[in-house]
CSV table of C-alpha atoms and ligand atoms in Angstrom, one decimal:
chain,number,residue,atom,x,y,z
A,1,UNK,CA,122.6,73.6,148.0
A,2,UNK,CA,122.5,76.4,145.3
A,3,UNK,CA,124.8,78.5,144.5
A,4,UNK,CA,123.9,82.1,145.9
A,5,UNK,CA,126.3,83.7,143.4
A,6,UNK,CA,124.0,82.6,140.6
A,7,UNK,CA,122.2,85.5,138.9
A,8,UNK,CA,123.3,87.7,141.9
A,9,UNK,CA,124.9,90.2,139.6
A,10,UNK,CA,124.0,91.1,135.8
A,11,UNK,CA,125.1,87.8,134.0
A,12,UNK,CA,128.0,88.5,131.5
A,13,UNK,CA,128.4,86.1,128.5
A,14,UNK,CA,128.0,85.7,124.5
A,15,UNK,CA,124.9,84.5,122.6
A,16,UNK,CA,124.8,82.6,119.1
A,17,UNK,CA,121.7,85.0,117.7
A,18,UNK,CA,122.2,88.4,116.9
A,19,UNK,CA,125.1,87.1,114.4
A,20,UNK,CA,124.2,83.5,113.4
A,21,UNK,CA,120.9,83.2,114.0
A,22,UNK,CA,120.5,79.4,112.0
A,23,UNK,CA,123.8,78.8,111.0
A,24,UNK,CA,125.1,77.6,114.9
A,25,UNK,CA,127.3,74.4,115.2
A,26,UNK,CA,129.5,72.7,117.9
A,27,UNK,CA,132.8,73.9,116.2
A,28,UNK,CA,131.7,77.7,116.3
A,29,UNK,CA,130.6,77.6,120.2
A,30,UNK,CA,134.1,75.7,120.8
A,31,UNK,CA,135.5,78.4,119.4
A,32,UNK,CA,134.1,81.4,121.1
A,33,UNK,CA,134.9,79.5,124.7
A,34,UNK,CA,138.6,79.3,123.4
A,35,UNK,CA,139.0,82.9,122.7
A,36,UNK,CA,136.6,83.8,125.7
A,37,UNK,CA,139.9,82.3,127.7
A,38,UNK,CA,142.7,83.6,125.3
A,39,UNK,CA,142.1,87.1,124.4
A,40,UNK,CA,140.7,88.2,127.8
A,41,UNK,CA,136.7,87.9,127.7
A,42,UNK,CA,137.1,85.3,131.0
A,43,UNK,CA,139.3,87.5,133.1
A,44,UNK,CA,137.3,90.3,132.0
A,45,UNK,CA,134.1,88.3,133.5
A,46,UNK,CA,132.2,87.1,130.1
A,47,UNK,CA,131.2,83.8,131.5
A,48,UNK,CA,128.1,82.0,130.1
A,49,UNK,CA,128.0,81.0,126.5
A,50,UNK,CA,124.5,80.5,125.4
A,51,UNK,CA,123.1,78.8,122.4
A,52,UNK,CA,120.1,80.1,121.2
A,53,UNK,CA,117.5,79.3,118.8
A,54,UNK,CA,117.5,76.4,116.3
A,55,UNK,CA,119.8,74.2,117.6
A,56,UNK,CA,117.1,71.1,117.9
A,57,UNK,CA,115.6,68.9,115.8
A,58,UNK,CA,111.8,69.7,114.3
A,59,UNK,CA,110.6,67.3,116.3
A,60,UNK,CA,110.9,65.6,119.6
A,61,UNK,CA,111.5,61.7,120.1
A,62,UNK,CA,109.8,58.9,121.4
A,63,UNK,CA,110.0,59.7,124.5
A,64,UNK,CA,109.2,63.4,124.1
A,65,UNK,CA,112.9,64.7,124.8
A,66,UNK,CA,114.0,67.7,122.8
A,67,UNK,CA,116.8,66.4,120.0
A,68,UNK,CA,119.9,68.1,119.3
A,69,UNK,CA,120.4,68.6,115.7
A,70,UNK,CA,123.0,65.7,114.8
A,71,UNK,CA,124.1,68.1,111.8
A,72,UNK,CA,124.8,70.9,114.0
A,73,UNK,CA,126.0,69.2,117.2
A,74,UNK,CA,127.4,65.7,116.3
A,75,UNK,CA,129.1,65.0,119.6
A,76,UNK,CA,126.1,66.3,121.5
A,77,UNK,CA,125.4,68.8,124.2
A,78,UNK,CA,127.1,67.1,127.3
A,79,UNK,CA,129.6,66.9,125.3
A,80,UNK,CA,129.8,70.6,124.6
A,81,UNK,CA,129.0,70.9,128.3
A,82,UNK,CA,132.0,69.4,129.1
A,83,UNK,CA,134.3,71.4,126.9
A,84,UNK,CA,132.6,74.7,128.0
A,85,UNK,CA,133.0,73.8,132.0
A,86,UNK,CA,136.7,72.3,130.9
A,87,UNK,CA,137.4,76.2,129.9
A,88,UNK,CA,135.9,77.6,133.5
A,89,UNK,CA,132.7,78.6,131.9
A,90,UNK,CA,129.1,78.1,132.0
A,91,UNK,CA,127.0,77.0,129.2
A,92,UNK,CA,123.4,78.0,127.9
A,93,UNK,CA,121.0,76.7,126.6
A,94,UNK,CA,117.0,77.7,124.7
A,95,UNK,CA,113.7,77.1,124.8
A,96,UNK,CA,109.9,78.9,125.3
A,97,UNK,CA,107.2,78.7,126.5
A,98,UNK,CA,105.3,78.3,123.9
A,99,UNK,CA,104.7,74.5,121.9
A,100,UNK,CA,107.1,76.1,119.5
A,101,UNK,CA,109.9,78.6,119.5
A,102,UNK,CA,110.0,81.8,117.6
A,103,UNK,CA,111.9,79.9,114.5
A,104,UNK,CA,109.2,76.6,114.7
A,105,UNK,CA,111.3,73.9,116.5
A,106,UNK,CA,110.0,72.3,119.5
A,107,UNK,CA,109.1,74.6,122.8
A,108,UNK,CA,108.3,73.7,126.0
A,109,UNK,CA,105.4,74.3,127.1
A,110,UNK,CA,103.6,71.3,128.7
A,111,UNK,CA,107.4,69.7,128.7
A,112,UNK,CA,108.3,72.3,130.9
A,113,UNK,CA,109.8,69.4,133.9
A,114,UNK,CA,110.7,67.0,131.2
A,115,UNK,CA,112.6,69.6,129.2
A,116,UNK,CA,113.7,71.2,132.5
A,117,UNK,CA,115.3,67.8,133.3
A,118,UNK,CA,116.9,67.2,130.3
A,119,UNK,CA,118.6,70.1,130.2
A,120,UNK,CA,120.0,69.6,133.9
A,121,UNK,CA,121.7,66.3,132.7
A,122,UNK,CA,123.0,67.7,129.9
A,123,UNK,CA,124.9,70.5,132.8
A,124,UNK,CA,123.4,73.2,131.4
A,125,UNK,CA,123.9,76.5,133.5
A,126,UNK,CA,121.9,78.8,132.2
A,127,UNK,CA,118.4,78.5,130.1
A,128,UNK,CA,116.6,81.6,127.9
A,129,UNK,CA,113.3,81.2,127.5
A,130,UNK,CA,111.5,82.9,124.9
A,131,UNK,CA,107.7,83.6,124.1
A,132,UNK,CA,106.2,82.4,120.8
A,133,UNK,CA,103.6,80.1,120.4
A,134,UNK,CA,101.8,80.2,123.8
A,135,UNK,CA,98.2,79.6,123.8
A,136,UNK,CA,96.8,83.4,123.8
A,137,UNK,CA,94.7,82.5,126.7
A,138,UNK,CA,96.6,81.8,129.1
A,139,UNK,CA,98.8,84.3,131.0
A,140,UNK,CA,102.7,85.0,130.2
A,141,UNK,CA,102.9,84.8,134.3
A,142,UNK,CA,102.2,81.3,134.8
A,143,UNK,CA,104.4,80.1,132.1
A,144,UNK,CA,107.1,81.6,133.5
A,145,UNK,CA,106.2,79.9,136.9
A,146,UNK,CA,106.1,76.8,135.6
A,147,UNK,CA,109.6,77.0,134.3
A,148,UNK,CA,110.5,78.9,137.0
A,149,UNK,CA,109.4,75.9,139.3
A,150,UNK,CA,110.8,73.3,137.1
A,151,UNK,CA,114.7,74.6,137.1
A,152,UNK,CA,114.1,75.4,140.8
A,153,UNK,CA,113.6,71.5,141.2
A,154,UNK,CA,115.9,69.9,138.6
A,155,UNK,CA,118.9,69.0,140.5
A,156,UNK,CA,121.0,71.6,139.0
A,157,UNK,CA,121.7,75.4,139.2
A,158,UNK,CA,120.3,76.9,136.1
A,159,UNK,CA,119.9,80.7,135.7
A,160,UNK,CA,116.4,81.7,134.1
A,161,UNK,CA,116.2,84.3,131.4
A,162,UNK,CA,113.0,85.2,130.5
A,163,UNK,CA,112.3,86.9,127.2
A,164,UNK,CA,109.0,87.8,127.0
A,165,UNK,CA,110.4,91.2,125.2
A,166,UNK,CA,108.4,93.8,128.0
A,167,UNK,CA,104.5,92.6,127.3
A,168,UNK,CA,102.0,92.3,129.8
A,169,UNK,CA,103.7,94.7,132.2
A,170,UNK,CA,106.6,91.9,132.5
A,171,UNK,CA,108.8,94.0,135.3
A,172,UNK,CA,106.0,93.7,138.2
A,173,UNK,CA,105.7,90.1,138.4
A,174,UNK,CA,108.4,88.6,136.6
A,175,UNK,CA,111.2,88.4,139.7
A,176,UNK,CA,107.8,87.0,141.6
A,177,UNK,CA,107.8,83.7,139.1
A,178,UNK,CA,111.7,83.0,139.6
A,179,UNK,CA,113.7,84.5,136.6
A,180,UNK,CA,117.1,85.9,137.1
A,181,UNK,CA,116.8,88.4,134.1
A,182,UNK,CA,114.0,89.5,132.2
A,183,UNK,CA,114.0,90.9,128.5
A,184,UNK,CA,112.4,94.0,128.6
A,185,UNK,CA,112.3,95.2,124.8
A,186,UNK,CA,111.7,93.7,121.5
A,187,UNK,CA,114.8,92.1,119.1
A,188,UNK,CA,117.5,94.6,119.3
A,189,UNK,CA,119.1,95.3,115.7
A,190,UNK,CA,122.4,96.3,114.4
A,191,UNK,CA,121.4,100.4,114.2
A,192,UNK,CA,121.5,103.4,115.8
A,193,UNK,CA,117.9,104.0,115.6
A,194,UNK,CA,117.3,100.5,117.2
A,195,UNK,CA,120.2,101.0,120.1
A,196,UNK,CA,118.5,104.4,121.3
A,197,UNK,CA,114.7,103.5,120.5
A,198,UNK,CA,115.0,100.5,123.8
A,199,UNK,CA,117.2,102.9,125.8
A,200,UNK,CA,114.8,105.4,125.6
A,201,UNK,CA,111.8,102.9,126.6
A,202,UNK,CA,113.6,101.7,129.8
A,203,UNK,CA,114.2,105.3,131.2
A,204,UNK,CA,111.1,105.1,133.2
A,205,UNK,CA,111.9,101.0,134.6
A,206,UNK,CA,115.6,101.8,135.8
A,207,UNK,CA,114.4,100.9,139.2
A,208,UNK,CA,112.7,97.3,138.8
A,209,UNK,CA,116.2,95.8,137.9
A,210,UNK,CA,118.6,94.3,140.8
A,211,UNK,CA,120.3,91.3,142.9
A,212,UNK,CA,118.7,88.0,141.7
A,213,UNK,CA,116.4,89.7,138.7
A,214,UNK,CA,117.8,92.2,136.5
A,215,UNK,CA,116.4,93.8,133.8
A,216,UNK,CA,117.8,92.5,130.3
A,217,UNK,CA,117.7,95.2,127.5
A,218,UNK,CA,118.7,92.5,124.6
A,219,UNK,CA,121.7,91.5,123.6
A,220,UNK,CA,124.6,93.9,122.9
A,221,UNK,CA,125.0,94.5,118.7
A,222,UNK,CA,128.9,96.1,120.0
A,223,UNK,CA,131.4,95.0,117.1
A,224,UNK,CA,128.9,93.5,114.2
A,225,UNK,CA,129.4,96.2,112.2
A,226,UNK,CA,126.3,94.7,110.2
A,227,UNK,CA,127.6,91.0,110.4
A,228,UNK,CA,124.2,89.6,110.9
A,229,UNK,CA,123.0,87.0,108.3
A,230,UNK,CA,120.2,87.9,109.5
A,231,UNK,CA,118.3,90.9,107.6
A,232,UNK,CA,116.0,92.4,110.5
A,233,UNK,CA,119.1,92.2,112.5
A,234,UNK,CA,121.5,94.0,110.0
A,235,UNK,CA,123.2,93.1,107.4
A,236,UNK,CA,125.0,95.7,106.2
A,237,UNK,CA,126.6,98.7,107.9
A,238,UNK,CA,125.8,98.5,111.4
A,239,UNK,CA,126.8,101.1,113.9
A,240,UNK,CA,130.4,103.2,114.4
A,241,UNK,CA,132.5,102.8,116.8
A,242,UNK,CA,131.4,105.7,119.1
A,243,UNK,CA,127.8,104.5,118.9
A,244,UNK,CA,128.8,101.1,120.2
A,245,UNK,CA,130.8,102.7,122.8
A,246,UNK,CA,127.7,104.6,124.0
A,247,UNK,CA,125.7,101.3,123.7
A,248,UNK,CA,128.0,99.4,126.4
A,249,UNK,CA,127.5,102.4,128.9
A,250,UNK,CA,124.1,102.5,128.8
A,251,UNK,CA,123.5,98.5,129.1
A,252,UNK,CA,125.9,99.0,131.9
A,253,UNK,CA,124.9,101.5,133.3
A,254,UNK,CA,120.9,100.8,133.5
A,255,UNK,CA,122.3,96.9,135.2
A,256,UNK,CA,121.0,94.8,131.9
A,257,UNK,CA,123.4,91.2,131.6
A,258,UNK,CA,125.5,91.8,128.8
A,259,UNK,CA,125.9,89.1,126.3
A,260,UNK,CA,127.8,89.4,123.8
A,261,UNK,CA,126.3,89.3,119.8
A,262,UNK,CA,129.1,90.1,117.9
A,263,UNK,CA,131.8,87.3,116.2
A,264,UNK,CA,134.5,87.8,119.0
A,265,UNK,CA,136.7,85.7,116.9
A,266,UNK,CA,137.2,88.6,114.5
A,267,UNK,CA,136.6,91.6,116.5
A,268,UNK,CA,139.1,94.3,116.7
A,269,UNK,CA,141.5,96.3,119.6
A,270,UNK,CA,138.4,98.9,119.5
A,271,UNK,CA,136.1,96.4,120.4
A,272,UNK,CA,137.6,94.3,122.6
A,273,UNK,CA,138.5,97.7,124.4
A,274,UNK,CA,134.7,98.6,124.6
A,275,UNK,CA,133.7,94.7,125.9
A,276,UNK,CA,136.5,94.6,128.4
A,277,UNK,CA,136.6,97.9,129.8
A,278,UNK,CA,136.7,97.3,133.0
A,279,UNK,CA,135.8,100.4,134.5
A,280,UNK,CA,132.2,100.4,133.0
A,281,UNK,CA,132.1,96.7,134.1
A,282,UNK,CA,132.7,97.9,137.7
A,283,UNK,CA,130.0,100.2,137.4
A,284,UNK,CA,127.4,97.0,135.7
A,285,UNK,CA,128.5,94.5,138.1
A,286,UNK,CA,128.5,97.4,141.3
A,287,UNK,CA,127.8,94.7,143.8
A,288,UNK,CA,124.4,96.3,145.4
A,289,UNK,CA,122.9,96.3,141.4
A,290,UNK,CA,120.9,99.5,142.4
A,291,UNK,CA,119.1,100.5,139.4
A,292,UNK,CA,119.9,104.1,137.8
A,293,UNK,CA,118.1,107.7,138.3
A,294,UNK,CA,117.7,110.0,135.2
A,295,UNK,CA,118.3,113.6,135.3
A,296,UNK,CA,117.3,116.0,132.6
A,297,UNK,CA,119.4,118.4,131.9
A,298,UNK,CA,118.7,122.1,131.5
A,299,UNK,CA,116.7,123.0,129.2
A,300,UNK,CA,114.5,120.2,129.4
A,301,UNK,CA,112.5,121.8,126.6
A,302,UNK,CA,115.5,121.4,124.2
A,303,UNK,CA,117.3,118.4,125.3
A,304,UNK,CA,113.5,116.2,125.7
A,305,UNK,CA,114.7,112.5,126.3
A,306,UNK,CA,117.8,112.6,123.9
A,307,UNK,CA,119.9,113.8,126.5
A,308,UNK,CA,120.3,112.9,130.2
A,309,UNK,CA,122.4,111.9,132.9
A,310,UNK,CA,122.4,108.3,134.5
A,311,UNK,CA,123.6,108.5,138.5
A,312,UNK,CA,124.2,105.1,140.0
A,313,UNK,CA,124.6,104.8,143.7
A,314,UNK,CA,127.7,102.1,144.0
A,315,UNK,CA,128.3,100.2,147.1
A,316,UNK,CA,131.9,101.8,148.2
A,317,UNK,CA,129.7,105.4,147.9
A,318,UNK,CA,131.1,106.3,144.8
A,319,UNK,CA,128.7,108.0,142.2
A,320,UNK,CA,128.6,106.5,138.2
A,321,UNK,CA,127.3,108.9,136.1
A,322,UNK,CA,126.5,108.5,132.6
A,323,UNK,CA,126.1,111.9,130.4
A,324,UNK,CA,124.4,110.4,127.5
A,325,UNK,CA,123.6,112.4,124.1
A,326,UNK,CA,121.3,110.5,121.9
A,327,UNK,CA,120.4,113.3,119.4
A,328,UNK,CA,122.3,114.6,116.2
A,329,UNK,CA,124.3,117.5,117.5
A,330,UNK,CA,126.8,118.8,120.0
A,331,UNK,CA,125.5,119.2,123.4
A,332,UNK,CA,126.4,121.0,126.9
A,333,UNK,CA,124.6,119.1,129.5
A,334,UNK,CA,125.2,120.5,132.8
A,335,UNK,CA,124.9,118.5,136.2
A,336,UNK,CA,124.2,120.2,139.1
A,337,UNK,CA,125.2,118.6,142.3
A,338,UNK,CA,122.3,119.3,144.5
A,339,UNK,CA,120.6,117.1,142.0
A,340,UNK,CA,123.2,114.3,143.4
A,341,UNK,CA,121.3,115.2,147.1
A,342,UNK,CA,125.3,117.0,147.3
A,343,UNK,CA,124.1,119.9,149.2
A,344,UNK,CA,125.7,123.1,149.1
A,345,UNK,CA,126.2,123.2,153.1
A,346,UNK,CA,127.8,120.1,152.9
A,347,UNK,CA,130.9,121.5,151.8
A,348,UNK,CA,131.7,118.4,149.6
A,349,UNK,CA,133.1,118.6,146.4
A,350,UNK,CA,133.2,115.7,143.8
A,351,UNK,CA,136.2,113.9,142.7
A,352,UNK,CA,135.6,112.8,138.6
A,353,UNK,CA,137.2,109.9,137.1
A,354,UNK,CA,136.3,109.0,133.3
A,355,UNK,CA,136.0,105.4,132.7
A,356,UNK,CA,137.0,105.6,129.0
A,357,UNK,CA,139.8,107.5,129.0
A,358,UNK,CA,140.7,105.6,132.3
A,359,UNK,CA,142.0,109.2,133.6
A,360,UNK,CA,141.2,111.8,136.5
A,361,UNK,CA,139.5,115.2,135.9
A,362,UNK,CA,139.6,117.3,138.3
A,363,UNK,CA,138.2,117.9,141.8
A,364,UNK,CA,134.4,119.8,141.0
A,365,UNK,CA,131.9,122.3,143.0
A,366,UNK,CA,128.5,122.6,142.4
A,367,UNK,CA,128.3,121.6,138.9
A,368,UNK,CA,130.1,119.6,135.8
A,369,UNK,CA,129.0,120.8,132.5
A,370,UNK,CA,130.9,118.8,129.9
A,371,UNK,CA,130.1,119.0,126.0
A,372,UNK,CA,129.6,115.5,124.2
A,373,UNK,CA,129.5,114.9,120.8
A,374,UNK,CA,126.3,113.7,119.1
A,375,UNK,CA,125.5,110.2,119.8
A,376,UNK,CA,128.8,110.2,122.2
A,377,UNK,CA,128.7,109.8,126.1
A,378,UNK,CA,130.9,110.3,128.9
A,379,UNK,CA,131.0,108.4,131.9
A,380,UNK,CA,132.7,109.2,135.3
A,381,UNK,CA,133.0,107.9,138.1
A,382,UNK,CA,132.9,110.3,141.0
A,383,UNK,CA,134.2,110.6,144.9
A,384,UNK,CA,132.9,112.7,147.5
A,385,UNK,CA,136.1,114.8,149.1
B,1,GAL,C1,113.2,86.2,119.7
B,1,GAL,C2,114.1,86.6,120.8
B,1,GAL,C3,115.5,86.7,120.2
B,1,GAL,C4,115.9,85.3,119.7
B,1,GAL,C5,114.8,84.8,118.7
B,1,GAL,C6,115.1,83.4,118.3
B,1,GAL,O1,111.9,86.1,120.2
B,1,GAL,O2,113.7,87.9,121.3
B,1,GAL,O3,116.4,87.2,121.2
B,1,GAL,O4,116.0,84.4,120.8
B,1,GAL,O5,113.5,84.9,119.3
B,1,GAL,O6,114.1,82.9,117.4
């Protein structure tokens, strides 16, 4: 029997890359599942902790099994399976479907029910599977089946992320082949430029996201203030604390899984504040996943796609509505209601909550024109009375 809460809602977790890329190890994932528990990341709903890339040996064995680096992992991964489920949590795992992954250890493709095997007696929960090193002839679509097939038919529950980072039109067949989230966008990095460059790009695929296959836009950079040790990522600087604010609404908003990048050992009140706000985590984990609509506001010619409103439809009938201003300057951005479908002969007024102050506005007619700050957002949620 499988477990239909699996992949049902955006998955919520931390992943090894954006911050250690290489340098992963036992001791460090132990560590992230203790303070997932004690500083409030569980409760909150973080759940899977996922090892990424280079945590195998260069080569497979005898057999052909993959080979956990006995440097990194000394106790092994059912070990660290154990320890993770000991905690309430779910553990991840990666591969690709390639013969190798992006940083040249073993892949899986022709191991794919081998691998898929292996990494159901080890208990994994949850398995991102990347794209490097397929053979260019053969189509991104089938891969995906294949391992798609394989963890449908290893004996264990075991969510599927693709990461084919949005090539070959990824969002129209990729739910088709069995994945539970799909990357949509290339590597994320630790910059503004980077944060609203794939925001931008998924305006126009806020519908193919939902229940059972949601569209991932990378992992969240929130709280690395450049802590990368890897330099494409970002290694120094990073973003403030109002851009990584306005990253977390918009992941949440558009319904991407948010894993954590950051070194949650170290992070800050600020951050953890951002991560565990649990108003915008309503909004993400909204239990019908609908994807967003965009609205432009007036004047479209002066705003272009730097500023716009997100409007979620959640289950209870509330509205979320993001007012997001990507460019360099102060902005009004004005919301008319009809725009909502709130007609004017309704007689209905809206009911504005903001989900970062954690405070009530006001009771609106017709229209909400709040000014945010350059690269700021504001994000409400709203009640029909
Ligand atoms: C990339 C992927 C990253 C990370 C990396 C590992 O292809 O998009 O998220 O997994 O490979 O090498």
């Amino acid at each position: 029997m499988s477990n239909p809460n699996m992949g049902f809602l955006p998955p919520l977790g931390w992943n090894s890359w954006n911050t250690f890329t290489w340098d992963i190890n036992e001791e460090l994932i132990r560590q992230v599942a203790d303070v997932f528990v004690e500083q409030g990341y569980k409760d909150a709903g973080y759940e899977y902790i996922v090892i990424d890339d280079c945590w195998s040996l260069r080569e497979r064995d005898e057999q052909g099994r993959l080979v956990p680096d006995p440097a990194k992992f000394p106790s092994g991964m059912k070990a660290l399976a154990d320890y993770i489920h000991s905690k309430g949590l779910k553990f991840g795992m990666y591969s690709c479907a390639g013969t190798h992954t992006c940083a040249g250890y073993p892949g899986s493709f022709e191991h794919e029910f081998q691998d898929a095997k292996q990494f159901a007696e080890w208990e994994v929960d949850y398995l991102k599977y990347d794209y490097c090193f397929k053979p260019r002839s053969m189509e991104g679509e089938l891969l995906y089946r294949r391992m798609g097939l394989a963890l449908k038919n290893c004996g264990r529950d075991i969510l599927f992320s693709a990461c084919n980072w949005g090539q070959d039109e990824v969002h129209g067949w990729i739910r088709s082949a069995g994945a539970h989230m799909y990357r949509s966008t290339g590597d994320i990095q630790d910059n503004w430029e980077s944060i609203k460059r794939l925001a931008i790009s998924q305006l126009d695929k806020a519908a193919y996201t939902g229940n059972y296959c949601h569209n991932d836009m990378d992992m969240l950079v929130v709280g690395m203030h450049g802590g990368s040790n890897n330099d494409f990522i970002g290694t120094v600087g990073g973003c403030t604390d109002v851009q990584y604010k306005t990253h977390f609404s918009l992941w949440s908003m558009m319904g991407s899984p948010l894993m954590i990048g950051c070194d949650i050992r170290k992070a800050n009140d600020t951050i953890k504040d951002i991560l565990q706000n649990k108003d915008i985590l309503a909004i993400n984990q909204d239990r019908e996943a609908r994807g967003v609509y965009v609205l432009h506001p007036e004047p479209h010619w002066f705003h272009g796609q730097e500023c716009y409103m997100l409007v979620k439809v959640l289950a209870d009938g509330d509205l979320a509505i993001g007012f997001f201003n990507l460019s360099d300057s102060k902005r009004e951005l004005p919301l008319m209601f009809w725009d909502l479908g709130l007609s004017i002969g309704s007689g209905k007024k809206l009911s504005l909550y903001d989900c970062w102050e954690h405070k009530d506005l006001g009771v609106f007619t017709e229209r909400f024109a709040p000014t945010v700050d350059a690269h700021d957002c504001l994000v409400v949620r709203g009640k029909l009375v």
